PDB file of C-alpha atoms in Angstrom:
ATOM      1  CA  MET A   1     -35.058-128.925  -7.778  1.00 78.00           C
ATOM      2  CA  LEU A   2     -32.058-130.895  -6.727  1.00 90.00           C
ATOM      3  CA  PHE A   3     -32.913-130.331  -3.132  1.00 92.00           C
ATOM      4  CA  GLU A   4     -36.461-131.447  -3.674  1.00 91.00           C
ATOM      5  CA  PHE A   5     -35.220-134.670  -5.450  1.00 94.00           C
ATOM      6  CA  ILE A   6     -32.902-135.345  -2.435  1.00 96.00           C
ATOM      7  CA  ALA A   7     -35.917-134.719  -0.067  1.00 96.00           C
ATOM      8  CA  THR A   8     -38.149-136.965  -2.100  1.00 96.00           C
ATOM      9  CA  ILE A   9     -35.614-139.928  -1.903  1.00 97.00           C
ATOM     10  CA  ALA A  10     -35.308-139.112   1.889  1.00 97.00           C
ATOM     11  CA  ALA A  11     -39.041-139.412   2.407  1.00 97.00           C
ATOM     12  CA  ALA A  12     -39.028-142.703   0.403  1.00 97.00           C
ATOM     13  CA  PHE A  13     -36.270-144.083   2.735  1.00 97.00           C
ATOM     14  CA  GLY A  14     -37.933-142.816   5.770  1.00 97.00           C
ATOM     15  CA  MET A  15     -41.126-144.614   4.931  1.00 97.00           C
ATOM     16  CA  ALA A  16     -39.451-147.765   3.884  1.00 97.00           C
ATOM     17  CA  GLY A  17     -37.581-147.635   7.325  1.00 96.00           C
ATOM     18  CA  LEU A  18     -40.986-147.392   8.971  1.00 96.00           C
ATOM     19  CA  ALA A  19     -42.118-150.534   6.998  1.00 96.00           C
ATOM     20  CA  LEU A  20     -39.055-152.361   7.966  1.00 95.00           C
ATOM     21  CA  VAL A  21     -39.656-151.634  11.663  1.00 95.00           C
ATOM     22  CA  ILE A  22     -43.313-153.042  11.111  1.00 94.00           C
ATOM     23  CA  THR A  23     -41.959-156.055   9.449  1.00 95.00           C
ATOM     24  CA  HIS A  24     -39.509-156.761  12.346  1.00 94.00           C
ATOM     25  CA  LEU A  25     -42.278-156.133  14.908  1.00 94.00           C
ATOM     26  CA  SER A  26     -44.633-158.484  13.048  1.00 93.00           C
ATOM     27  CA  LYS A  27     -41.899-161.216  13.198  1.00 92.00           C
ATOM     28  CA  LEU A  28     -41.550-160.779  17.021  1.00 92.00           C
ATOM     29  CA  ALA A  29     -45.438-161.212  17.278  1.00 90.00           C
ATOM     30  CA  GLY A  30     -45.125-164.518  15.280  1.00 90.00           C
ATOM     31  CA  LYS A  31     -46.813-163.117  12.121  1.00 90.00           C
ATOM     32  CA  ARG A  32     -45.231-162.510   8.792  1.00 91.00           C
ATOM     33  CA  ALA A  33     -45.628-159.129   6.943  1.00 90.00           C
ATOM     34  CA  PRO A  34     -46.220-159.166   3.268  1.00 93.00           C
ATOM     35  CA  LYS A  35     -43.082-158.675   1.029  1.00 91.00           C
ATOM     36  CA  TRP A  36     -44.540-155.789  -0.675  1.00 95.00           C
ATOM     37  CA  LEU A  37     -44.960-153.741   2.394  1.00 96.00           C
ATOM     38  CA  ILE A  38     -41.546-151.952   2.114  1.00 95.00           C
ATOM     39  CA  PRO A  39     -41.950-150.867  -1.564  1.00 96.00           C
ATOM     40  CA  LEU A  40     -45.483-149.887  -0.884  1.00 97.00           C
ATOM     41  CA  PHE A  41     -44.401-147.468   2.101  1.00 97.00           C
ATOM     42  CA  ALA A  42     -41.573-146.107  -0.049  1.00 97.00           C
ATOM     43  CA  ALA A  43     -44.074-145.241  -2.820  1.00 97.00           C
ATOM     44  CA  ILE A  44     -46.314-143.652  -0.301  1.00 97.00           C
ATOM     45  CA  GLY A  45     -43.341-141.548   1.058  1.00 97.00           C
ATOM     46  CA  ILE A  46     -42.591-140.387  -2.514  1.00 97.00           C
ATOM     47  CA  PHE A  47     -46.205-139.519  -3.533  1.00 95.00           C
ATOM     48  CA  GLY A  48     -46.962-137.964  -0.189  1.00 95.00           C
ATOM     49  CA  PHE A  49     -43.940-135.700  -0.371  1.00 96.00           C
ATOM     50  CA  GLN A  50     -44.598-134.593  -3.927  1.00 93.00           C
ATOM     51  CA  ILE A  51     -48.339-133.967  -3.318  1.00 93.00           C
ATOM     52  CA  HIS A  52     -47.351-131.807  -0.228  1.00 94.00           C
ATOM     53  CA  GLN A  53     -44.888-129.840  -2.209  1.00 93.00           C
ATOM     54  CA  GLU A  54     -47.253-129.189  -5.012  1.00 91.00           C
ATOM     55  CA  TYR A  55     -49.883-127.857  -2.645  1.00 93.00           C
ATOM     56  CA  ASN A  56     -47.305-125.754  -0.674  1.00 94.00           C
ATOM     57  CA  TRP A  57     -45.354-124.366  -3.560  1.00 94.00           C
ATOM     58  CA  TYR A  58     -47.620-121.345  -4.020  1.00 96.00           C
ATOM     59  CA  ASP A  59     -47.361-120.274  -0.316  1.00 95.00           C
ATOM     60  CA  GLN A  60     -43.684-120.686  -0.354  1.00 94.00           C
ATOM     61  CA  GLN A  61     -43.325-118.618  -3.418  1.00 95.00           C
ATOM     62  CA  VAL A  62     -45.574-115.847  -2.290  1.00 96.00           C
ATOM     63  CA  SER A  63     -43.755-115.709   1.115  1.00 96.00           C
ATOM     64  CA  LYS A  64     -40.509-114.916  -0.823  1.00 95.00           C
ATOM     65  CA  LEU A  65     -41.904-112.039  -2.831  1.00 95.00           C
ATOM     66  CA  PRO A  66     -40.425-108.664  -1.710  1.00 94.00           C
ATOM     67  CA  ALA A  67     -42.484-105.770  -0.372  1.00 90.00           C
ATOM     68  CA  GLY A  68     -44.359-103.940  -3.114  1.00 89.00           C
ATOM     69  CA  VAL A  69     -44.804-107.190  -5.281  1.00 93.00           C
ATOM     70  CA  ASN A  70     -48.573-108.277  -5.035  1.00 91.00           C
ATOM     71  CA  VAL A  71     -50.149-111.364  -6.497  1.00 94.00           C
ATOM     72  CA  VAL A  72     -52.787-110.273  -9.096  1.00 93.00           C
ATOM     73  CA  LYS A  73     -53.892-113.558 -10.531  1.00 94.00           C
ATOM     74  CA  THR A  74     -53.702-117.174  -9.706  1.00 95.00           C
ATOM     75  CA  ALA A  75     -54.547-120.217 -11.868  1.00 93.00           C
ATOM     76  CA  GLU A  76     -55.919-123.362 -10.278  1.00 92.00           C
ATOM     77  CA  SER A  77     -55.431-126.611 -11.987  1.00 90.00           C
ATOM     78  CA  THR A  78     -57.096-130.098 -11.926  1.00 91.00           C
ATOM     79  CA  GLU A  79     -55.390-132.880 -14.017  1.00 89.00           C
ATOM     80  CA  TRP A  80     -56.494-136.436 -14.677  1.00 91.00           C
ATOM     81  CA  PHE A  81     -52.983-137.619 -13.754  1.00 89.00           C
ATOM     82  CA  ARG A  82     -53.399-135.842 -10.490  1.00 87.00           C
ATOM     83  CA  PRO A  83     -56.721-137.307  -9.202  1.00 90.00           C
ATOM     84  CA  TRP A  84     -56.294-135.722  -5.785  1.00 87.00           C
ATOM     85  CA  SER A  85     -56.484-132.168  -7.520  1.00 90.00           C
ATOM     86  CA  TYR A  86     -60.182-132.830  -8.176  1.00 93.00           C
ATOM     87  CA  ALA A  87     -60.831-132.806  -4.436  1.00 93.00           C
ATOM     88  CA  LYS A  88     -58.746-129.723  -3.909  1.00 92.00           C
ATOM     89  CA  PRO A  89     -57.502-127.914  -7.159  1.00 94.00           C
ATOM     90  CA  GLN A  90     -53.753-126.837  -7.019  1.00 92.00           C
ATOM     91  CA  ILE A  91     -52.227-123.518  -7.880  1.00 94.00           C
ATOM     92  CA  LEU A  92     -49.477-124.202 -10.337  1.00 91.00           C
ATOM     93  CA  ARG A  93     -49.132-120.715 -11.817  1.00 95.00           C
ATOM     94  CA  PHE A  94     -49.691-117.150 -10.609  1.00 96.00           C
ATOM     95  CA  ILE A  95     -48.969-113.541 -11.736  1.00 95.00           C
ATOM     96  CA  ALA A  96     -47.307-110.997  -9.434  1.00 96.00           C
ATOM     97  CA  ALA A  97     -47.140-107.243 -10.140  1.00 94.00           C
ATOM     98  CA  ASP A  98     -44.404-104.997  -8.915  1.00 94.00           C
ATOM     99  CA  THR A  99     -46.591-102.096  -8.000  1.00 89.00           C
ATOM    100  CA  GLY A 100     -44.150-100.849  -5.586  1.00 89.00           C
ATOM    101  CA  ASN A 101     -41.750 -99.747  -8.241  1.00 88.00           C
ATOM    102  CA  ALA A 102     -44.183 -98.903 -10.932  1.00 88.00           C
ATOM    103  CA  SER A 103     -43.142 -95.815 -12.740  1.00 85.00           C
ATOM    104  CA  VAL A 104     -45.474 -93.114 -13.824  1.00 85.00           C
ATOM    105  CA  GLN A 105     -45.505 -91.499 -17.188  1.00 79.00           C
ATOM    106  CA  VAL A 106     -44.183 -87.803 -17.109  1.00 77.00           C
ATOM    107  CA  ASP A 107     -47.006 -86.405 -19.293  1.00 77.00           C
ATOM    108  CA  ASN A 108     -49.850 -88.320 -17.812  1.00 78.00           C
ATOM    109  CA  PRO A 109     -49.821 -89.417 -14.308  1.00 84.00           C
ATOM    110  CA  ASN A 110     -52.523 -91.929 -14.935  1.00 84.00           C
ATOM    111  CA  VAL A 111     -50.292 -94.173 -17.019  1.00 86.00           C
ATOM    112  CA  TYR A 112     -47.956 -96.507 -15.271  1.00 88.00           C
ATOM    113  CA  LEU A 113     -45.217 -98.802 -16.521  1.00 88.00           C
ATOM    114  CA  VAL A 114     -45.252-102.021 -14.187  1.00 91.00           C
ATOM    115  CA  ASN A 115     -43.454-105.323 -14.321  1.00 92.00           C
ATOM    116  CA  LEU A 116     -45.296-108.428 -14.100  1.00 94.00           C
ATOM    117  CA  TYR A 117     -43.802-111.679 -12.971  1.00 96.00           C
ATOM    118  CA  LEU A 118     -45.222-114.905 -14.329  1.00 96.00           C
ATOM    119  CA  PHE A 119     -44.511-117.952 -11.800  1.00 96.00           C
ATOM    120  CA  GLU A 120     -45.016-121.455 -12.694  1.00 94.00           C
ATOM    121  CA  ARG A 121     -44.211-124.698 -10.931  1.00 90.00           C
ATOM    122  CA  ARG A 122     -40.845-126.169 -12.010  1.00 88.00           C
ATOM    123  CA  ARG A 123     -40.153-123.252 -14.473  1.00 92.00           C
ATOM    124  CA  SER A 124     -38.013-120.046 -14.312  1.00 93.00           C
ATOM    125  CA  VAL A 125     -39.779-116.839 -13.535  1.00 94.00           C
ATOM    126  CA  GLN A 126     -40.602-114.607 -16.628  1.00 95.00           C
ATOM    127  CA  LYS A 127     -40.770-110.856 -16.357  1.00 94.00           C
ATOM    128  CA  ILE A 128     -43.054-108.908 -18.702  1.00 91.00           C
ATOM    129  CA  ALA A 129     -43.371-105.052 -18.819  1.00 89.00           C
ATOM    130  CA  GLN A 130     -46.893-103.721 -18.957  1.00 89.00           C
ATOM    131  CA  VAL A 131     -48.263-100.284 -19.533  1.00 88.00           C
ATOM    132  CA  VAL A 132     -51.547 -99.670 -17.581  1.00 89.00           C
ATOM    133  CA  ASP A 133     -53.714 -96.713 -18.248  1.00 87.00           C
ATOM    134  CA  CYS A 134     -55.850 -95.965 -15.093  1.00 89.00           C
ATOM    135  CA  ASN A 135     -58.272 -93.638 -16.976  1.00 87.00           C
ATOM    136  CA  THR A 136     -59.452 -95.909 -19.705  1.00 84.00           C
ATOM    137  CA  PRO A 137     -58.758 -98.462 -17.939  1.00 89.00           C
ATOM    138  CA  ALA A 138     -56.602-100.569 -20.272  1.00 89.00           C
ATOM    139  CA  ARG A 139     -53.215-102.430 -20.455  1.00 89.00           C
ATOM    140  CA  ALA A 140     -50.661-103.061 -23.199  1.00 87.00           C
ATOM    141  CA  ASP A 141     -47.379-104.884 -23.475  1.00 84.00           C
ATOM    142  CA  TYR A 142     -44.425-102.628 -23.300  1.00 78.00           C
ATOM    143  CA  VAL A 143     -41.927-103.351 -26.101  1.00 73.00           C
ATOM    144  CA  LEU A 144     -38.494-101.763 -25.653  1.00 69.00           C
ATOM    145  CA  PRO A 145     -37.527 -99.140 -28.131  1.00 68.00           C
ATOM    146  CA  GLU A 146     -35.228-100.424 -30.889  1.00 69.00           C
ATOM    147  CA  LYS A 147     -31.556 -99.615 -30.675  1.00 72.00           C
ATOM    148  CA  GLY A 148     -30.945 -96.229 -31.929  1.00 69.00           C
ATOM    149  CA  SER A 149     -34.431 -94.987 -31.466  1.00 69.00           C
ATOM    150  CA  LYS A 150     -34.644 -91.289 -30.683  1.00 68.00           C
ATOM    151  CA  LEU A 151     -37.956 -91.676 -28.864  1.00 67.00           C
ATOM    152  CA  THR A 152     -38.049 -91.363 -25.148  1.00 65.00           C
ATOM    153  CA  ILE A 153     -39.793 -93.902 -22.997  1.00 62.00           C
ATOM    154  CA  ASP A 154     -42.877 -91.718 -22.557  1.00 67.00           C
ATOM    155  CA  GLU A 155     -43.120 -91.051 -26.359  1.00 71.00           C
ATOM    156  CA  HIS A 156     -42.747 -94.870 -27.001  1.00 67.00           C
ATOM    157  CA  VAL A 157     -45.670 -95.499 -24.477  1.00 69.00           C
ATOM    158  CA  LYS A 158     -47.816 -92.892 -26.295  1.00 69.00           C
ATOM    159  CA  LYS A 159     -47.273 -94.974 -29.543  1.00 70.00           C
ATOM    160  CA  THR A 160     -48.472 -98.113 -28.095  1.00 71.00           C
ATOM    161  CA  THR A 161     -51.480 -99.333 -29.985  1.00 69.00           C
ATOM    162  CA  ALA A 162     -52.318-102.813 -28.806  1.00 80.00           C
ATOM    163  CA  TRP A 163     -54.372-101.839 -25.847  1.00 84.00           C
ATOM    164  CA  ARG A 164     -56.629-104.382 -24.138  1.00 88.00           C
ATOM    165  CA  GLU A 165     -59.386-103.579 -21.875  1.00 91.00           C
ATOM    166  CA  LEU A 166     -58.796-103.897 -18.054  1.00 89.00           C
ATOM    167  CA  ALA A 167     -61.708-104.525 -15.804  1.00 90.00           C
ATOM    168  CA  THR A 168     -62.056-102.175 -12.852  1.00 89.00           C
ATOM    169  CA  ASP A 169     -62.434-105.199 -10.569  1.00 90.00           C
ATOM    170  CA  ASP A 170     -59.143-106.646 -12.005  1.00 89.00           C
ATOM    171  CA  PRO A 171     -56.468-107.101  -9.132  1.00 90.00           C
ATOM    172  CA  LEU A 172     -53.843-105.423 -11.226  1.00 89.00           C
ATOM    173  CA  PHE A 173     -56.194-102.203 -11.793  1.00 90.00           C
ATOM    174  CA  ILE A 174     -56.960-102.265  -8.066  1.00 90.00           C
ATOM    175  CA  SER A 175     -53.444-102.556  -6.645  1.00 87.00           C
ATOM    176  CA  LEU A 176     -51.867-100.044  -9.189  1.00 87.00           C
ATOM    177  CA  CYS A 177     -54.479 -97.455  -9.847  1.00 85.00           C
ATOM    178  CA  LEU A 178     -56.799 -97.425  -6.871  1.00 83.00           C
ATOM    179  CA  ASN A 179     -54.182 -97.981  -4.147  1.00 72.00           C
ATOM    180  CA  LYS A 180     -51.908 -95.307  -5.605  1.00 62.00           C
ATOM    181  CA  VAL A 181     -54.510 -92.632  -5.122  1.00 49.00           C
TER     182      VAL A 181
END
């Protein structure tokens, strides 16, 4: 975020410098440029760079994902304070699944434990463990066993009761269950 701030200031100075050149050229031509030209160009530099970063954030994050981690859901956003987002909605959040490192349950090869990563612009990445049953299909949050619990991970998965239906066209189901076959 510090580098983005420095780059934003650099964009503002760059555009203000361009306005300064225009101001000097207009003096040589015998005209006078308006006084507000330099602050206007600086503001254009700031907004232009920030809009560029907001639209390219998703692609930058996806390109950094390691092999085996697939994007399973994106959330496009339009905001009143970002009027340009009505013309082209922005992706400010997405979910990626680590299907490459998903572990299969010992007793049931159709039940997987997979990590989901929640990405959001200007926030830290959150990791959530999910249990996915490819037969049903359904998913549930995986809660770590309490300290001192004698249950194995597989026994703990069997006791999971908060299952939610998972559509067969859901990208998580497709990437985990259909691509593993």
